[in-house]
């Protein structure tokens, strides 16, 4: 069973930056689509950014131009660089791995942006 371990959340002021990282426990990582979703209180989980095994990216409309997803297959890691953070970015951010019928979530990391 693949496990995902996230790090990098925290509290930041509006306009600031944070970097999230997620490491997968097995090497099948390189074949999977990896990325990030988020869920704010009272809202549905939504797409933030994902990257396919071939490097194709897909971003949520609200983060385009501010967030960048990247991956390091040698380290089984996917990262999310978040710049120009806004209070509405406050949420629990979840790492996700999809490969064939496998769909795995990390435990989530809290990101709080103060105004």
mmCIF file of N, CA and C in Angstrom:
data_model
loop_
_atom_site.group_PDB
_atom_site.id
_atom_site.type_symbol
_atom_site.label_atom_id
_atom_site.label_comp_id
_atom_site.label_asym_id
_atom_site.label_seq_id
_atom_site.Cartn_x
_atom_site.Cartn_y
_atom_site.Cartn_z
ATOM 1 N N UNK A 1 0.842 -1.183 0.000
ATOM 2 C CA UNK A 1 0.000 0.000 0.000
ATOM 3 C C UNK A 1 0.891 1.251 0.000
ATOM 4 N N UNK A 2 0.661 2.131 -0.967
ATOM 5 C CA UNK A 2 1.407 3.375 -1.037
ATOM 6 C C UNK A 2 0.891 4.338 0.022
ATOM 7 N N UNK A 3 1.788 4.981 0.712
ATOM 8 C CA UNK A 3 1.413 6.027 1.665
ATOM 9 C C UNK A 3 1.995 7.355 1.221
ATOM 10 N N UNK A 4 1.272 8.423 1.521
ATOM 11 C CA UNK A 4 1.701 9.774 1.166
ATOM 12 C C UNK A 4 1.930 10.565 2.447
ATOM 13 N N UNK A 5 3.073 11.212 2.541
ATOM 14 C CA UNK A 5 3.402 12.006 3.720
ATOM 15 C C UNK A 5 3.618 13.448 3.273
ATOM 16 N N UNK A 6 2.804 14.342 3.843
ATOM 17 C CA UNK A 6 2.836 15.757 3.468
ATOM 18 C C UNK A 6 3.597 16.571 4.509
ATOM 19 N N UNK A 7 4.150 17.681 4.077
ATOM 20 C CA UNK A 7 4.802 18.613 4.984
ATOM 21 C C UNK A 7 4.751 20.011 4.385
ATOM 22 N N UNK A 8 4.943 21.004 5.248
ATOM 23 C CA UNK A 8 5.113 22.361 4.767
ATOM 24 C C UNK A 8 3.971 23.320 5.020
ATOM 25 N N UNK A 9 2.887 22.862 5.608
ATOM 26 C CA UNK A 9 1.799 23.785 5.887
ATOM 27 C C UNK A 9 2.154 24.728 7.021
ATOM 28 N N UNK A 10 1.252 25.675 7.290
ATOM 29 C CA UNK A 10 1.485 26.608 8.383
ATOM 30 C C UNK A 10 0.686 27.861 8.255
ATOM 31 N N UNK A 11 1.108 28.881 9.010
ATOM 32 C CA UNK A 11 0.433 30.175 9.042
ATOM 33 C C UNK A 11 1.300 31.200 8.319
ATOM 34 N N UNK A 12 0.679 31.959 7.442
ATOM 35 C CA UNK A 12 1.409 32.977 6.690
ATOM 36 C C UNK A 12 0.502 34.182 6.488
ATOM 37 N N UNK A 13 1.103 35.355 6.355
ATOM 38 C CA UNK A 13 0.312 36.553 6.082
ATOM 39 C C UNK A 13 -0.045 36.622 4.605
ATOM 40 N N UNK A 14 -1.115 37.314 4.325
ATOM 41 C CA UNK A 14 -1.533 37.525 2.934
ATOM 42 C C UNK A 14 -0.379 38.133 2.137
ATOM 43 N N UNK A 15 -0.204 37.615 0.927
ATOM 44 C CA UNK A 15 0.898 38.056 0.084
ATOM 45 C C UNK A 15 2.149 37.226 0.231
ATOM 46 N N UNK A 16 2.186 36.390 1.247
ATOM 47 C CA UNK A 16 3.347 35.566 1.498
ATOM 48 C C UNK A 16 3.354 34.286 0.676
ATOM 49 N N UNK A 17 4.341 33.436 0.972
ATOM 50 C CA UNK A 17 4.537 32.195 0.229
ATOM 51 C C UNK A 17 4.701 31.014 1.178
ATOM 52 N N UNK A 18 4.308 29.857 0.686
ATOM 53 C CA UNK A 18 4.552 28.587 1.368
ATOM 54 C C UNK A 18 4.858 27.532 0.315
ATOM 55 N N UNK A 19 5.576 26.502 0.746
ATOM 56 C CA UNK A 19 5.883 25.371 -0.140
ATOM 57 C C UNK A 19 5.457 24.093 0.554
ATOM 58 N N UNK A 20 4.598 23.340 -0.115
ATOM 59 C CA UNK A 20 4.166 22.046 0.390
ATOM 60 C C UNK A 20 4.923 20.944 -0.340
ATOM 61 N N UNK A 21 5.203 19.874 0.388
ATOM 62 C CA UNK A 21 5.848 18.711 -0.213
ATOM 63 C C UNK A 21 5.089 17.448 0.167
ATOM 64 N N UNK A 22 5.123 16.482 -0.721
ATOM 65 C CA UNK A 22 4.456 15.197 -0.489
ATOM 66 C C UNK A 22 5.363 14.101 -1.030
ATOM 67 N N UNK A 23 5.654 13.127 -0.182
ATOM 68 C CA UNK A 23 6.508 12.024 -0.583
ATOM 69 C C UNK A 23 5.724 10.721 -0.546
ATOM 70 N N UNK A 24 5.826 9.981 -1.650
ATOM 71 C CA UNK A 24 5.175 8.677 -1.741
ATOM 72 C C UNK A 24 6.135 7.590 -1.296
ATOM 73 N N UNK A 25 5.562 6.539 -0.697
ATOM 74 C CA UNK A 25 6.399 5.515 -0.075
ATOM 75 C C UNK A 25 6.899 4.459 -1.047
ATOM 76 N N UNK A 26 6.384 4.462 -2.293
ATOM 77 C CA UNK A 26 6.807 3.437 -3.244
ATOM 78 C C UNK A 26 7.139 4.048 -4.585
ATOM 79 N N UNK A 27 7.916 3.324 -5.365
ATOM 80 C CA UNK A 27 8.451 3.864 -6.612
ATOM 81 C C UNK A 27 7.443 3.930 -7.740
ATOM 82 N N UNK A 28 6.221 3.401 -7.554
ATOM 83 C CA UNK A 28 5.195 3.532 -8.598
ATOM 84 C C UNK A 28 4.803 4.982 -8.801
ATOM 85 N N UNK A 29 5.306 5.832 -7.919
ATOM 86 C CA UNK A 29 5.051 7.269 -8.004
ATOM 87 C C UNK A 29 5.257 7.806 -9.402
ATOM 88 N N UNK A 30 6.316 7.418 -10.088
ATOM 89 C CA UNK A 30 6.661 8.003 -11.377
ATOM 90 C C UNK A 30 5.622 7.721 -12.456
ATOM 91 N N UNK A 31 4.787 6.718 -12.266
ATOM 92 C CA UNK A 31 3.769 6.358 -13.253
ATOM 93 C C UNK A 31 2.425 7.016 -12.961
ATOM 94 N N UNK A 32 2.313 7.676 -11.843
ATOM 95 C CA UNK A 32 1.032 8.174 -11.361
ATOM 96 C C UNK A 32 0.850 9.659 -11.659
ATOM 97 N N UNK A 33 -0.404 10.070 -11.675
ATOM 98 C CA UNK A 33 -0.733 11.489 -11.616
ATOM 99 C C UNK A 33 -0.723 11.888 -10.147
ATOM 100 N N UNK A 34 0.012 12.927 -9.855
ATOM 101 C CA UNK A 34 0.150 13.383 -8.479
ATOM 102 C C UNK A 34 -0.256 14.846 -8.382
ATOM 103 N N UNK A 35 -0.714 15.226 -7.194
ATOM 104 C CA UNK A 35 -1.005 16.637 -7.044
ATOM 105 C C UNK A 35 -1.681 16.959 -5.740
ATOM 106 N N UNK A 36 -2.381 18.089 -5.762
ATOM 107 C CA UNK A 36 -2.932 18.666 -4.548
ATOM 108 C C UNK A 36 -4.375 19.092 -4.733
ATOM 109 N N UNK A 37 -5.148 18.845 -3.703
ATOM 110 C CA UNK A 37 -6.508 19.327 -3.574
ATOM 111 C C UNK A 37 -6.604 20.034 -2.225
ATOM 112 N N UNK A 38 -7.673 20.812 -2.048
ATOM 113 C CA UNK A 38 -7.854 21.476 -0.763
ATOM 114 C C UNK A 38 -9.328 21.493 -0.382
ATOM 115 N N UNK A 39 -9.541 21.623 0.924
ATOM 116 C CA UNK A 39 -10.906 21.692 1.428
ATOM 117 C C UNK A 39 -10.961 22.703 2.548
ATOM 118 N N UNK A 40 -11.768 23.731 2.341
ATOM 119 C CA UNK A 40 -12.002 24.746 3.353
ATOM 120 C C UNK A 40 -13.229 24.361 4.166
ATOM 121 N N UNK A 41 -13.370 24.878 5.376
ATOM 122 C CA UNK A 41 -14.520 24.525 6.208
ATOM 123 C C UNK A 41 -15.840 24.829 5.507
ATOM 124 N N UNK A 42 -16.722 23.842 5.497
ATOM 125 C CA UNK A 42 -18.033 24.022 4.892
ATOM 126 C C UNK A 42 -18.060 23.971 3.386
ATOM 127 N N UNK A 43 -16.919 23.658 2.777
ATOM 128 C CA UNK A 43 -16.857 23.612 1.316
ATOM 129 C C UNK A 43 -16.427 22.229 0.831
ATOM 130 N N UNK A 44 -16.673 21.970 -0.446
ATOM 131 C CA UNK A 44 -16.253 20.707 -1.029
ATOM 132 C C UNK A 44 -14.759 20.738 -1.331
ATOM 133 N N UNK A 45 -14.163 19.556 -1.375
ATOM 134 C CA UNK A 45 -12.755 19.447 -1.760
ATOM 135 C C UNK A 45 -12.639 19.868 -3.228
ATOM 136 N N UNK A 46 -11.598 20.657 -3.511
ATOM 137 C CA UNK A 46 -11.446 21.165 -4.867
ATOM 138 C C UNK A 46 -10.021 20.964 -5.370
ATOM 139 N N UNK A 47 -9.895 20.924 -6.683
ATOM 140 C CA UNK A 47 -8.594 20.798 -7.319
ATOM 141 C C UNK A 47 -7.760 22.046 -7.070
ATOM 142 N N UNK A 48 -6.486 21.820 -6.701
ATOM 143 C CA UNK A 48 -5.521 22.920 -6.655
ATOM 144 C C UNK A 48 -4.594 22.807 -7.862
ATOM 145 N N UNK A 49 -3.838 21.707 -7.935
ATOM 146 C CA UNK A 49 -2.909 21.509 -9.045
ATOM 147 C C UNK A 49 -2.492 20.057 -9.101
ATOM 148 N N UNK A 50 -2.437 19.508 -10.313
ATOM 149 C CA UNK A 50 -1.970 18.143 -10.496
ATOM 150 C C UNK A 50 -0.996 18.081 -11.659
ATOM 151 N N UNK A 51 -0.158 17.028 -11.641
ATOM 152 C CA UNK A 51 0.787 16.813 -12.725
ATOM 153 C C UNK A 51 0.786 15.337 -13.092
ATOM 154 N N UNK A 52 0.610 15.057 -14.382
ATOM 155 C CA UNK A 52 0.608 13.675 -14.849
ATOM 156 C C UNK A 52 2.023 13.122 -14.884
ATOM 157 N N UNK A 53 2.109 11.835 -15.133
ATOM 158 C CA UNK A 53 3.432 11.217 -15.237
ATOM 159 C C UNK A 53 4.223 11.788 -16.399
ATOM 160 N N UNK A 54 3.518 12.295 -17.398
ATOM 161 C CA UNK A 54 4.184 12.891 -18.546
ATOM 162 C C UNK A 54 4.496 14.364 -18.386
ATOM 163 N N UNK A 55 4.101 14.932 -17.247
ATOM 164 C CA UNK A 55 4.425 16.331 -16.986
ATOM 165 C C UNK A 55 3.328 17.323 -17.310
ATOM 166 N N UNK A 56 2.174 16.837 -17.762
ATOM 167 C CA UNK A 56 1.055 17.742 -18.037
ATOM 168 C C UNK A 56 0.464 18.227 -16.717
ATOM 169 N N UNK A 57 0.219 19.531 -16.642
ATOM 170 C CA UNK A 57 -0.323 20.114 -15.421
ATOM 171 C C UNK A 57 -1.758 20.598 -15.620
ATOM 172 N N UNK A 58 -2.469 20.666 -14.509
ATOM 173 C CA UNK A 58 -3.831 21.188 -14.503
ATOM 174 C C UNK A 58 -4.004 21.940 -13.195
ATOM 175 N N UNK A 59 -4.430 23.193 -13.290
ATOM 176 C CA UNK A 59 -4.580 24.041 -12.117
ATOM 177 C C UNK A 59 -6.032 24.461 -11.923
ATOM 178 N N UNK A 60 -6.421 24.621 -10.663
ATOM 179 C CA UNK A 60 -7.697 25.235 -10.383
ATOM 180 C C UNK A 60 -7.676 26.695 -10.799
ATOM 181 N N UNK A 61 -8.813 27.208 -11.237
ATOM 182 C CA UNK A 61 -8.857 28.577 -11.758
ATOM 183 C C UNK A 61 -8.383 29.599 -10.725
ATOM 184 N N UNK A 62 -8.689 29.353 -9.462
ATOM 185 C CA UNK A 62 -8.396 30.360 -8.443
ATOM 186 C C UNK A 62 -6.910 30.449 -8.094
ATOM 187 N N UNK A 63 -6.110 29.499 -8.538
ATOM 188 C CA UNK A 63 -4.687 29.516 -8.180
ATOM 189 C C UNK A 63 -3.772 29.724 -9.391
ATOM 190 N N UNK A 64 -4.338 29.759 -10.578
ATOM 191 C CA UNK A 64 -3.513 29.930 -11.776
ATOM 192 C C UNK A 64 -2.696 31.214 -11.688
ATOM 193 N N UNK A 65 -1.420 31.088 -12.020
ATOM 194 C CA UNK A 65 -0.524 32.232 -11.987
ATOM 195 C C UNK A 65 0.092 32.494 -10.630
ATOM 196 N N UNK A 66 -0.388 31.818 -9.600
ATOM 197 C CA UNK A 66 0.156 32.011 -8.243
ATOM 198 C C UNK A 66 0.812 30.741 -7.696
ATOM 199 N N UNK A 67 0.276 29.610 -8.040
ATOM 200 C CA UNK A 67 0.784 28.334 -7.529
ATOM 201 C C UNK A 67 1.483 27.567 -8.654
ATOM 202 N N UNK A 68 2.504 26.792 -8.281
ATOM 203 C CA UNK A 68 3.223 25.965 -9.243
ATOM 204 C C UNK A 68 3.434 24.571 -8.665
ATOM 205 N N UNK A 69 3.022 23.562 -9.420
ATOM 206 C CA UNK A 69 3.234 22.179 -9.017
ATOM 207 C C UNK A 69 4.464 21.642 -9.731
ATOM 208 N N UNK A 70 5.242 20.840 -9.020
ATOM 209 C CA UNK A 70 6.419 20.217 -9.618
ATOM 210 C C UNK A 70 6.612 18.845 -8.986
ATOM 211 N N UNK A 71 7.407 18.030 -9.650
ATOM 212 C CA UNK A 71 7.642 16.710 -9.084
ATOM 213 C C UNK A 71 9.085 16.284 -9.328
ATOM 214 N N UNK A 72 9.591 15.452 -8.439
ATOM 215 C CA UNK A 72 10.930 14.887 -8.540
ATOM 216 C C UNK A 72 10.760 13.377 -8.442
ATOM 217 N N UNK A 73 10.758 12.712 -9.586
ATOM 218 C CA UNK A 73 10.494 11.273 -9.590
ATOM 219 C C UNK A 73 11.586 10.495 -8.862
ATOM 220 N N UNK A 74 12.808 10.983 -8.896
ATOM 221 C CA UNK A 74 13.899 10.289 -8.219
ATOM 222 C C UNK A 74 13.702 10.264 -6.704
ATOM 223 N N UNK A 75 12.992 11.271 -6.197
ATOM 224 C CA UNK A 75 12.749 11.364 -4.757
ATOM 225 C C UNK A 75 11.314 11.016 -4.389
ATOM 226 N N UNK A 76 10.522 10.585 -5.377
ATOM 227 C CA UNK A 76 9.109 10.241 -5.139
ATOM 228 C C UNK A 76 8.358 11.395 -4.488
ATOM 229 N N UNK A 77 8.634 12.609 -4.932
ATOM 230 C CA UNK A 77 8.080 13.796 -4.275
ATOM 231 C C UNK A 77 7.352 14.686 -5.268
ATOM 232 N N UNK A 78 6.233 15.251 -4.807
ATOM 233 C CA UNK A 78 5.546 16.298 -5.549
ATOM 234 C C UNK A 78 5.465 17.520 -4.635
ATOM 235 N N UNK A 79 5.714 18.677 -5.217
ATOM 236 C CA UNK A 79 5.746 19.921 -4.459
ATOM 237 C C UNK A 79 4.699 20.902 -4.969
ATOM 238 N N UNK A 80 4.313 21.814 -4.090
ATOM 239 C CA UNK A 80 3.397 22.883 -4.473
ATOM 240 C C UNK A 80 3.968 24.185 -3.934
ATOM 241 N N UNK A 81 4.421 25.034 -4.827
ATOM 242 C CA UNK A 81 4.901 26.368 -4.451
ATOM 243 C C UNK A 81 3.735 27.326 -4.530
ATOM 244 N N UNK A 82 3.429 27.955 -3.410
ATOM 245 C CA UNK A 82 2.273 28.850 -3.333
ATOM 246 C C UNK A 82 2.770 30.259 -3.058
ATOM 247 N N UNK A 83 2.531 31.148 -4.002
ATOM 248 C CA UNK A 83 2.932 32.546 -3.881
ATOM 249 C C UNK A 83 1.702 33.449 -3.856
ATOM 250 N N UNK A 84 1.894 34.659 -3.416
ATOM 251 C CA UNK A 84 0.806 35.651 -3.379
ATOM 252 C C UNK A 84 -0.434 35.076 -2.708
ATOM 253 N N UNK A 85 -0.225 34.474 -1.564
ATOM 254 C CA UNK A 85 -1.321 33.803 -0.872
ATOM 255 C C UNK A 85 -2.373 34.795 -0.407
ATOM 256 N N UNK A 86 -3.615 34.323 -0.442
ATOM 257 C CA UNK A 86 -4.767 35.130 -0.054
ATOM 258 C C UNK A 86 -5.499 34.444 1.105
ATOM 259 N N UNK A 87 -6.235 35.193 1.896
ATOM 260 C CA UNK A 87 -7.004 34.555 2.980
ATOM 261 C C UNK A 87 -7.920 33.432 2.483
ATOM 262 N N UNK A 88 -8.445 33.579 1.261
ATOM 263 C CA UNK A 88 -9.327 32.539 0.735
ATOM 264 C C UNK A 88 -8.589 31.269 0.335
ATOM 265 N N UNK A 89 -7.272 31.261 0.421
ATOM 266 C CA UNK A 89 -6.498 30.039 0.209
ATOM 267 C C UNK A 89 -6.447 29.185 1.466
ATOM 268 N N UNK A 90 -6.957 29.709 2.570
ATOM 269 C CA UNK A 90 -6.961 28.958 3.818
ATOM 270 C C UNK A 90 -7.778 27.682 3.672
ATOM 271 N N UNK A 91 -7.151 26.549 3.985
ATOM 272 C CA UNK A 91 -7.800 25.249 3.813
ATOM 273 C C UNK A 91 -6.858 24.156 4.308
ATOM 274 N N UNK A 92 -7.384 22.944 4.370
ATOM 275 C CA UNK A 92 -6.535 21.766 4.525
ATOM 276 C C UNK A 92 -6.172 21.298 3.121
ATOM 277 N N UNK A 93 -4.885 21.155 2.887
ATOM 278 C CA UNK A 93 -4.385 20.743 1.579
ATOM 279 C C UNK A 93 -4.033 19.260 1.628
ATOM 280 N N UNK A 94 -4.537 18.526 0.636
ATOM 281 C CA UNK A 94 -4.351 17.087 0.589
ATOM 282 C C UNK A 94 -3.535 16.696 -0.636
ATOM 283 N N UNK A 95 -2.534 15.890 -0.425
ATOM 284 C CA UNK A 95 -1.790 15.285 -1.534
ATOM 285 C C UNK A 95 -2.601 14.110 -2.070
ATOM 286 N N UNK A 96 -2.536 13.904 -3.386
ATOM 287 C CA UNK A 96 -3.290 12.828 -4.023
ATOM 288 C C UNK A 96 -2.450 12.114 -5.054
ATOM 289 N N UNK A 97 -2.622 10.798 -5.116
ATOM 290 C CA UNK A 97 -1.955 9.960 -6.116
ATOM 291 C C UNK A 97 -3.002 9.117 -6.819
ATOM 292 N N UNK A 98 -3.006 9.175 -8.142
ATOM 293 C CA UNK A 98 -3.905 8.345 -8.939
ATOM 294 C C UNK A 98 -3.070 7.546 -9.934
ATOM 295 N N UNK A 99 -3.290 6.219 -9.922
ATOM 296 C CA UNK A 99 -2.622 5.336 -10.869
ATOM 297 C C UNK A 99 -3.514 4.128 -11.095
ATOM 298 N N UNK A 100 -4.017 3.975 -12.308
ATOM 299 C CA UNK A 100 -4.945 2.902 -12.632
ATOM 300 C C UNK A 100 -6.136 2.996 -11.675
ATOM 301 N N UNK A 101 -6.426 1.952 -10.932
ATOM 302 C CA UNK A 101 -7.567 1.977 -10.000
ATOM 303 C C UNK A 101 -7.165 2.489 -8.621
ATOM 304 N N UNK A 102 -5.905 2.858 -8.473
ATOM 305 C CA UNK A 102 -5.410 3.338 -7.178
ATOM 306 C C UNK A 102 -5.688 4.832 -7.046
ATOM 307 N N UNK A 103 -6.263 5.210 -5.918
ATOM 308 C CA UNK A 103 -6.543 6.610 -5.627
ATOM 309 C C UNK A 103 -6.284 6.819 -4.137
ATOM 310 N N UNK A 104 -5.163 7.474 -3.820
ATOM 311 C CA UNK A 104 -4.708 7.567 -2.438
ATOM 312 C C UNK A 104 -4.592 9.024 -2.018
ATOM 313 N N UNK A 105 -4.987 9.274 -0.769
ATOM 314 C CA UNK A 105 -4.917 10.622 -0.201
ATOM 315 C C UNK A 105 -3.930 10.660 0.964
ATOM 316 N N UNK A 106 -3.271 11.783 1.103
ATOM 317 C CA UNK A 106 -2.477 12.032 2.281
ATOM 318 C C UNK A 106 -3.369 12.443 3.443
ATOM 319 N N UNK A 107 -2.748 12.673 4.589
ATOM 320 C CA UNK A 107 -3.515 12.989 5.795
ATOM 321 C C UNK A 107 -3.953 14.450 5.834
ATOM 322 N N UNK A 108 -3.383 15.270 5.004
ATOM 323 C CA UNK A 108 -3.744 16.686 4.936
ATOM 324 C C UNK A 108 -2.820 17.549 5.769
ATOM 325 N N UNK A 109 -2.596 18.760 5.298
ATOM 326 C CA UNK A 109 -1.794 19.729 6.041
ATOM 327 C C UNK A 109 -2.509 21.080 5.996
ATOM 328 N N UNK A 110 -2.573 21.733 7.137
ATOM 329 C CA UNK A 110 -3.329 22.983 7.250
ATOM 330 C C UNK A 110 -2.508 24.157 6.717
ATOM 331 N N UNK A 111 -3.143 24.957 5.884
ATOM 332 C CA UNK A 111 -2.576 26.222 5.437
ATOM 333 C C UNK A 111 -3.536 27.326 5.871
ATOM 334 N N UNK A 112 -3.020 28.277 6.626
ATOM 335 C CA UNK A 112 -3.825 29.397 7.097
ATOM 336 C C UNK A 112 -3.183 30.697 6.654
ATOM 337 N N UNK A 113 -3.958 31.525 5.962
ATOM 338 C CA UNK A 113 -3.463 32.807 5.466
ATOM 339 C C UNK A 113 -4.213 33.918 6.195
ATOM 340 N N UNK A 114 -3.476 34.729 6.930
ATOM 341 C CA UNK A 114 -4.093 35.806 7.696
ATOM 342 C C UNK A 114 -4.119 37.092 6.870
ATOM 343 N N UNK A 115 -5.147 37.891 7.099
ATOM 344 C CA UNK A 115 -5.285 39.149 6.349
ATOM 345 C C UNK A 115 -4.589 40.305 7.050
#
